[in-house]
Structures are given as C-alpha cells and as structure tokens.
Amino acid sequence: MIDPVNCLVPNNLEVPVKLSEDGMLAGLTFVAKDLFDVIGHRTSNGSLDFYRQSLPSKENAAAIDKLLNSGATLLGMSICDEFFYSLTGANEYYGTPVNSLAPERLPGGSSSGSAAAVAAGLVDFSLGSDTGGSVRIPASFCGIWGVRPTLGRVNLVGARPMAPSFDTVGWFSSEGQHLSDVADVLLEGNQD
C-alpha cells in the first residue's frame, strides 16, 4: 500500500489480508492500529524496541477476525503513539502521521495513523482504540468521524491493554454508513 501520509508502521503486513468475499463489509478496506494481533505480524505498540522483541502473532485479535469474516480487507497496520501514552499522534520511532485536513498540525493520538489513513482517503474505515480520547481526539483533529463505544461492547481479546477498566476498540470513517456497518459487525450484546 502506498503511504503518502506516513500512517503505516515501517514493518507492515507483507500482503493484504482477506478471509471472505461475502458479508456486510465486502469490498471495504481498512487499516488497524498496531496494537491488534494479526497472524504473522509482529505487533509493535508504537515502539521499535518492543517490535524487535516481539514474535509474530499466531492468532488474529477478535475484532480483526470479525471484520475479516464480514468481507473487509486489512491493508496494513497503522502508527500509534508509543504504548498509546499520548494524545498528540507523534511517534519518536516511526514519525508523525500527516493530518490531511491541516498538514501543519498534529493528527491527534494515540490512534493517529488510523485517523490519518481515513482522512487521506486511503481506506474506507480504520480500527483504533480509545482509553482517554485516542479515537475521539484524532477524529476531531482530522475532520472525520470516530466511534468510542461503551466499555465492554467490543471484544478486546488480542488487543494490547493500556488501562483495562477504560480500554475500548474504536473505529473511524468519513462515511456514516461505514460507521454503522462496522458497528453492526463489532458490537456485542443489545444494540438498541
């Protein structure tokens, strides 16, 4: 995948991942914050040192599996603040993703690469995480929509924790229908 906004980790997926041709998300593409396990990928959590010591994942994170089984194609892993511990979007090791709406400004973090990819039109939607604003802030900075669901509504198995009593999976898109469709796939329990 071409990366004109520096939104992808340098040690990205070798090829896109697709598990199904059918489903609610068929034909849609996405990137995921580099805290989600993807088979064969070494998760970095935004840290080059952590990447060097990690092993390739043997399973996909639950949220990744749901999206792939619903027809979406994973194009890459996106940059995040190191260990998700900032709201700026800057990463010392990988650089700061470009905010397409305002290139002279920060994209917001910690899900900065995920927001930057959507804002640049590189993917239909993206996956991030939100503990203290890590989806809401980059969505607002980059001029796109972001969803932070209620704690416990999306399965976090295979996603690195920061503060488990606050962590949630979140997602971005510039299309309202994509936000709704991703919600239908990821949310668990009563959606009324």
Short mmCIF file of C-alpha atoms in Angstrom, two decimals:
data_model
loop_
_atom_site.label_atom_id
_atom_site.label_comp_id
_atom_site.label_asym_id
_atom_site.label_seq_id
_atom_site.Cartn_x
_atom_site.Cartn_y
_atom_site.Cartn_z
CA MET A 1 0.00 0.00 0.00
CA ILE A 2 1.32 3.45 -0.88
CA ASP A 3 1.59 5.62 2.23
CA PRO A 4 1.66 9.35 1.33
CA VAL A 5 0.73 10.44 4.89
CA ASN A 6 3.13 8.26 6.93
CA CYS A 7 0.26 6.41 8.60
CA LEU A 8 1.65 2.86 8.42
CA VAL A 9 4.29 1.17 10.55
CA PRO A 10 7.55 0.54 8.64
CA ASN A 11 7.34 -3.23 9.24
CA ASN A 12 3.90 -3.51 7.74
CA LEU A 13 1.94 -6.51 6.52
CA GLU A 14 3.59 -8.15 3.52
CA VAL A 15 0.26 -8.59 1.71
CA PRO A 16 -3.33 -7.50 2.37
CA VAL A 17 -5.39 -9.91 4.49
CA LYS A 18 -8.76 -11.08 3.22
CA LEU A 19 -10.75 -14.02 4.60
CA SER A 20 -14.13 -13.69 2.93
CA GLU A 21 -15.66 -12.38 -0.29
CA ASP A 22 -19.07 -12.08 1.35
CA GLY A 23 -20.55 -10.18 4.24
CA MET A 24 -21.73 -6.76 5.33
CA LEU A 25 -18.26 -5.24 4.78
CA ALA A 26 -17.48 -6.94 1.44
CA GLY A 27 -15.37 -4.70 -0.77
CA LEU A 28 -14.34 -2.34 2.06
CA THR A 29 -10.72 -1.79 3.09
CA PHE A 30 -9.26 -0.89 6.46
CA VAL A 31 -6.10 -0.45 8.49
CA ALA A 32 -5.73 -1.30 12.18
CA LYS A 33 -3.78 0.35 14.97
CA ASP A 34 -0.60 -1.56 15.69
CA LEU A 35 -1.86 -2.94 18.98
CA PHE A 36 -4.09 -5.60 17.41
CA ASP A 37 -2.73 -9.07 16.77
CA VAL A 38 -2.68 -10.17 13.14
CA ILE A 39 -1.45 -13.63 12.19
CA GLY A 40 2.20 -13.47 11.13
CA HIS A 41 2.65 -9.80 12.12
CA ARG A 42 4.88 -8.64 14.97
CA THR A 43 2.89 -6.06 16.91
CA SER A 44 4.94 -3.02 17.95
CA ASN A 45 2.60 -0.97 20.18
CA GLY A 46 4.30 2.05 18.63
CA SER A 47 7.71 1.01 19.99
CA LEU A 48 10.62 -0.10 17.84
CA ASP A 49 12.23 -1.77 20.88
CA PHE A 50 9.04 -3.71 21.62
CA TYR A 51 8.80 -4.71 17.95
CA ARG A 52 12.34 -6.11 17.99
CA GLN A 53 11.48 -8.32 20.97
CA SER A 54 8.06 -9.48 19.82
CA LEU A 55 7.18 -12.66 17.98
CA PRO A 56 4.76 -12.99 15.06
CA SER A 57 1.19 -13.38 16.25
CA LYS A 58 -0.36 -16.83 15.98
CA GLU A 59 -3.97 -15.57 16.00
CA ASN A 60 -5.90 -12.52 14.94
CA ALA A 61 -7.44 -10.22 17.51
CA ALA A 62 -11.16 -10.91 17.91
CA ALA A 63 -12.13 -7.56 16.34
CA ILE A 64 -9.85 -8.17 13.34
CA ASP A 65 -11.37 -11.63 12.81
CA LYS A 66 -14.90 -10.22 12.89
CA LEU A 67 -14.07 -7.58 10.29
CA LEU A 68 -12.25 -10.03 8.02
CA ASN A 69 -15.03 -12.61 8.29
CA SER A 70 -17.51 -9.88 7.30
CA GLY A 71 -15.71 -9.34 3.98
CA ALA A 72 -13.39 -6.41 4.76
CA THR A 73 -9.76 -6.43 3.60
CA LEU A 74 -6.98 -5.41 6.01
CA LEU A 75 -4.39 -3.36 4.10
CA GLY A 76 -1.96 -2.55 6.90
CA MET A 77 -1.09 -1.69 10.46
CA SER A 78 -1.18 1.95 11.49
CA ILE A 79 1.17 4.04 13.58
CA CYS A 80 0.19 4.95 17.14
CA ASP A 81 1.79 6.85 19.98
CA GLU A 82 4.34 4.70 21.79
CA PHE A 83 2.42 2.39 24.13
CA PHE A 84 -0.68 4.58 23.47
CA TYR A 85 0.54 7.07 26.04
CA SER A 86 -0.14 10.43 24.40
CA LEU A 87 -2.85 12.35 22.65
CA THR A 88 -0.64 14.13 20.08
CA GLY A 89 -0.15 11.38 17.50
CA ALA A 90 3.64 11.84 17.41
CA ASN A 91 5.88 8.77 17.40
CA GLU A 92 9.61 9.05 18.04
CA TYR A 93 10.42 5.88 16.11
CA TYR A 94 8.05 5.99 13.15
CA GLY A 95 7.37 9.70 12.74
CA THR A 96 4.09 11.54 12.99
CA PRO A 97 1.27 10.72 10.57
CA VAL A 98 0.18 13.66 8.43
CA ASN A 99 -3.14 15.30 9.16
CA SER A 100 -4.52 15.75 5.61
CA LEU A 101 -7.05 18.34 6.81
CA ALA A 102 -4.31 20.53 8.30
CA PRO A 103 -0.82 19.25 7.33
CA GLU A 104 0.90 21.79 9.59
CA ARG A 105 -0.99 20.44 12.62
CA LEU A 106 -0.82 17.23 14.65
CA PRO A 107 -3.25 14.40 13.81
CA GLY A 108 -4.07 13.67 17.45
CA GLY A 109 -3.43 10.36 19.14
CA SER A 110 -2.94 7.73 20.11
CA SER A 111 -4.80 6.25 17.12
CA SER A 112 -3.14 8.82 14.83
CA GLY A 113 -2.25 6.54 11.91
CA SER A 114 -5.74 5.06 11.78
CA ALA A 115 -7.33 8.52 11.60
CA ALA A 116 -4.75 9.80 9.08
CA ALA A 117 -5.40 6.85 6.74
CA VAL A 118 -9.14 7.57 6.64
CA ALA A 119 -8.70 11.34 6.34
CA ALA A 120 -6.38 10.82 3.34
CA GLY A 121 -8.91 8.50 1.67
CA LEU A 122 -6.54 5.52 1.72
CA VAL A 123 -9.12 3.17 3.28
CA ASP A 124 -12.87 3.04 3.84
CA PHE A 125 -12.58 2.73 7.62
CA SER A 126 -9.96 2.02 10.25
CA LEU A 127 -9.65 0.41 13.65
CA GLY A 128 -8.19 2.13 16.68
CA SER A 129 -8.55 2.07 20.42
CA ASP A 130 -9.73 4.65 22.94
CA THR A 131 -8.85 4.82 26.61
CA GLY A 132 -8.83 8.56 27.31
CA GLY A 133 -9.64 10.10 23.94
CA SER A 134 -7.49 8.16 21.47
CA VAL A 135 -10.27 7.86 18.86
CA ARG A 136 -12.27 10.96 19.71
CA ILE A 137 -9.33 13.39 19.54
CA PRO A 138 -7.81 12.26 16.21
CA ALA A 139 -11.29 12.09 14.66
CA SER A 140 -11.88 15.72 15.60
CA PHE A 141 -8.39 16.87 14.57
CA CYS A 142 -8.56 15.09 11.18
CA GLY A 143 -12.14 16.07 10.36
CA ILE A 144 -13.60 12.55 10.23
CA TRP A 145 -15.99 10.52 12.36
CA GLY A 146 -14.83 8.29 15.18
CA VAL A 147 -16.77 5.96 17.46
CA ARG A 148 -15.81 5.03 21.00
CA PRO A 149 -18.38 2.51 22.18
CA THR A 150 -19.28 1.75 25.77
CA LEU A 151 -16.73 -0.28 27.70
CA GLY A 152 -17.15 -4.00 27.05
CA ARG A 153 -19.23 -3.71 23.87
CA VAL A 154 -16.35 -4.87 21.61
CA ASN A 155 -14.22 -7.91 22.35
CA LEU A 156 -10.67 -6.85 23.29
CA VAL A 157 -9.03 -10.29 23.05
CA GLY A 158 -5.82 -9.93 21.05
CA ALA A 159 -5.53 -6.16 21.63
CA ARG A 160 -2.78 -4.80 23.90
CA PRO A 161 -4.17 -3.18 27.05
CA MET A 162 -3.25 0.22 28.43
CA ALA A 163 -5.85 0.64 31.19
CA PRO A 164 -8.26 -2.33 31.03
CA SER A 165 -11.03 -0.64 33.01
CA PHE A 166 -11.17 2.11 30.34
CA ASP A 167 -9.91 0.49 27.09
CA THR A 168 -12.28 0.14 24.16
CA VAL A 169 -11.95 -0.72 20.49
CA GLY A 170 -12.99 2.22 18.30
CA TRP A 171 -13.24 2.94 14.60
CA PHE A 172 -13.07 5.79 12.09
CA SER A 173 -14.66 6.60 8.74
CA SER A 174 -15.62 9.57 6.64
CA GLU A 175 -18.83 7.77 5.62
CA GLY A 176 -21.72 7.43 8.07
CA GLN A 177 -22.91 4.15 6.55
CA HIS A 178 -19.47 2.58 7.09
CA LEU A 179 -19.57 3.60 10.77
CA SER A 180 -22.93 1.91 11.16
CA ASP A 181 -21.91 -1.24 9.28
CA VAL A 182 -18.72 -1.65 11.34
CA ALA A 183 -20.84 -1.20 14.49
CA ASP A 184 -23.19 -3.96 13.34
CA VAL A 185 -20.20 -6.28 12.97
CA LEU A 186 -18.24 -5.39 16.11
CA LEU A 187 -20.75 -4.52 18.83
CA GLU A 188 -21.73 -7.31 21.18
CA GLY A 189 -24.99 -7.57 23.04
CA ASN A 190 -28.10 -5.40 22.76
CA GLN A 191 -27.62 -2.67 20.16
CA ASP A 192 -30.90 -0.83 20.78
#
